[in-house]
């Protein structure tokens, strides 16, 4: 149980393109979803936290107008990287947590590798 | 200085051997400590979650220990398998205000060779 599906797994596109990444919780309702970015040999960096039906909370230094997050249902959150540039190339990972204690684990998707040419 | 430090940075062992990975943290106050396994190019998978009051927790061949007084944790892997090759990440969750987010270590890269 507790499967999180992330799509697409790999994206290569031209600079200036907008890219949408989907994160779905397949067998549980995720009241909270998290978006991370990971550069090679570095730890995961939290970009934003989204709660279903409300605006996402962005971490310091993350541009909310560039990284648009929508959490419209209890099973789906999307991250749109607008007007992507080569420096946005990274591994983007979502995670989801069911309703309950913050001691509950986050369940992670398999990530999206984004390459901007 | 990272609030969660892991050692060693990388480790190579032979299949069937045991190994222990270390995690020291300074996050305070503290809510829970987690160990994740991350295969290359994949998302992390939770191995254990321990709260303040727990000293040890096992998940199959993985056993995590926690000493909240010294702020140290370890992950012991028994009878290693080739599929154990991955990055093992220690994550600590704070317990107050802006410190409630997860603080991620840089991980220990483990290679199990035949």
CSV table of C-alpha atoms in Angstrom, one decimal, chain A residues 66-107:
chain,number,residue,atom,x,y,z
A,66,UNK,CA,8.0,30.0,-11.4
A,67,UNK,CA,7.0,26.8,-9.6
A,68,UNK,CA,3.3,26.7,-9.7
A,69,UNK,CA,1.7,24.1,-7.4
A,70,UNK,CA,-1.9,22.9,-7.6
A,71,UNK,CA,-3.4,20.5,-5.1
A,72,UNK,CA,-6.9,20.3,-6.4
A,73,UNK,CA,-7.9,16.9,-5.0
A,74,UNK,CA,-6.9,14.5,-2.2
A,75,UNK,CA,-5.0,12.3,-4.7
A,76,UNK,CA,-3.4,14.7,-7.1
A,77,UNK,CA,-0.9,17.5,-6.9
A,78,UNK,CA,0.9,19.1,-9.9
A,79,UNK,CA,4.1,21.2,-10.2
A,80,UNK,CA,4.5,23.4,-13.2
A,81,UNK,CA,7.9,24.8,-13.9
A,82,UNK,CA,7.2,27.9,-16.0
A,83,UNK,CA,9.5,29.2,-18.6
A,84,UNK,CA,12.2,26.6,-17.7
A,85,UNK,CA,15.9,27.4,-18.1
A,86,UNK,CA,18.9,25.2,-17.9
A,87,UNK,CA,19.5,26.0,-14.3
A,88,UNK,CA,16.1,24.4,-13.5
A,89,UNK,CA,17.5,21.1,-14.7
A,90,UNK,CA,17.2,18.8,-11.6
A,91,UNK,CA,15.6,15.7,-10.1
A,92,UNK,CA,12.1,16.7,-8.8
A,93,UNK,CA,10.5,14.4,-6.3
A,94,UNK,CA,7.0,14.6,-4.7
A,95,UNK,CA,5.8,12.9,-1.6
A,96,UNK,CA,2.5,12.5,0.0
A,97,UNK,CA,1.3,12.0,3.6
A,98,UNK,CA,-2.1,10.8,4.7
A,99,UNK,CA,-4.2,12.6,7.3
A,100,UNK,CA,-2.9,12.1,10.8
A,101,UNK,CA,0.2,12.6,12.9
A,102,UNK,CA,3.3,14.2,11.6
A,103,UNK,CA,5.0,11.1,12.7
A,104,UNK,CA,3.4,9.3,9.7
A,105,UNK,CA,5.9,8.6,7.0
A,106,UNK,CA,6.0,10.5,3.7
A,107,UNK,CA,5.6,8.3,0.7
